[in-house]
Coordinates of C-alpha atoms and ligand atoms in Angstrom, one line a residue:
M25 CA 0.0 1.2 6.2
T26 CA 1.2 -2.3 5.7
V27 CA 0.5 -5.4 7.8
L28 CA 3.2 -8.0 7.8
H29 CA 2.1 -11.7 7.7
D30 CA 5.6 -13.1 7.9
P31 CA 8.4 -12.0 10.3
D32 CA 10.8 -11.6 7.4
G33 CA 8.4 -9.2 5.6
T34 CA 8.0 -11.3 2.4
D35 CA 4.3 -11.3 2.7
F36 CA 2.3 -8.3 3.6
S37 CA -1.0 -6.5 3.0
L38 CA -1.6 -2.9 2.2
V39 CA -4.3 -1.2 4.3
C40 CA -5.8 2.2 3.6
D41 CA -5.3 4.5 6.6
G42 CA -8.5 6.4 5.7
C43 CA -11.1 3.7 5.3
G44 CA -9.4 0.3 6.0
T45 CA -9.6 -1.0 2.5
T46 CA -7.1 -3.9 2.3
I47 CA -5.2 -5.5 -0.6
D48 CA -4.3 -8.9 0.8
R49 CA -1.3 -11.0 0.1
L50 CA 0.5 -8.3 -1.8
G51 CA 3.9 -9.5 -0.7
A52 CA 3.1 -13.1 -1.6
N53 CA 2.4 -12.0 -5.1
L54 CA 5.0 -9.3 -5.7
H55 CA 7.7 -10.2 -3.1
N56 CA 8.9 -6.7 -2.7
W57 CA 7.5 -3.5 -1.1
E58 CA 8.9 -1.1 -3.7
L59 CA 7.5 -3.1 -6.6
A60 CA 4.1 -3.5 -4.8
W61 CA 3.9 0.2 -4.1
S62 CA 4.7 1.2 -7.7
L63 CA 2.0 -1.1 -8.9
V64 CA -0.8 0.1 -6.5
R65 CA 0.2 3.7 -7.2
R66 CA -0.8 3.1 -10.8
H67 CA -4.2 2.1 -9.5
G68 CA -4.7 5.3 -7.7
W69 CA -3.2 4.8 -4.3
I70 CA -1.1 7.7 -2.9
G71 CA 0.9 8.4 0.2
E72 CA 4.3 7.9 1.7
R73 CA 6.8 5.7 0.0
S74 CA 7.6 4.0 3.3
R75 CA 5.9 0.8 4.4
Q76 CA 4.5 2.6 7.5
G77 CA 2.5 5.0 5.4
P78 CA 0.1 6.8 5.6
H79 CA -1.4 5.4 2.5
G80 CA -4.7 6.3 0.8
C81 CA -6.8 4.1 -1.5
P82 CA -8.4 5.6 -4.6
K83 CA -11.8 5.9 -2.9
C84 CA -10.2 8.1 -0.2
T85 CA -7.9 10.1 -2.5
T86 CA -10.8 11.2 -4.7
R87 CA -12.2 12.8 -1.5
S88 CA -8.8 14.5 -1.3
A89 CA -8.2 13.3 2.2
Y90 CA -4.6 12.6 1.1
A91 CA -3.7 15.5 -1.2
V92 CA 0.1 15.2 -0.6
D93 CA 2.5 13.2 -2.6
G94 CA 5.6 13.9 -4.6
Ligands
ZN117 ZN1 -9.5 4.4 1.7

């Protein structure tokens, strides 16, 4: 899931729904959810494309808790 820090959604953090691992200030650095998600996916995160998730960090996905993604 994501946590918004600004009402307009320009700053947000990504939180693993499995273990709570958080990537802070993702929006502040990348400005855009689509771009942020495509980047973290390359680092092993999987889950729904939507901001609401669920999203799984690499630690959780290696335990195959989130085995679904397209
Ligand atoms: Zn996790």
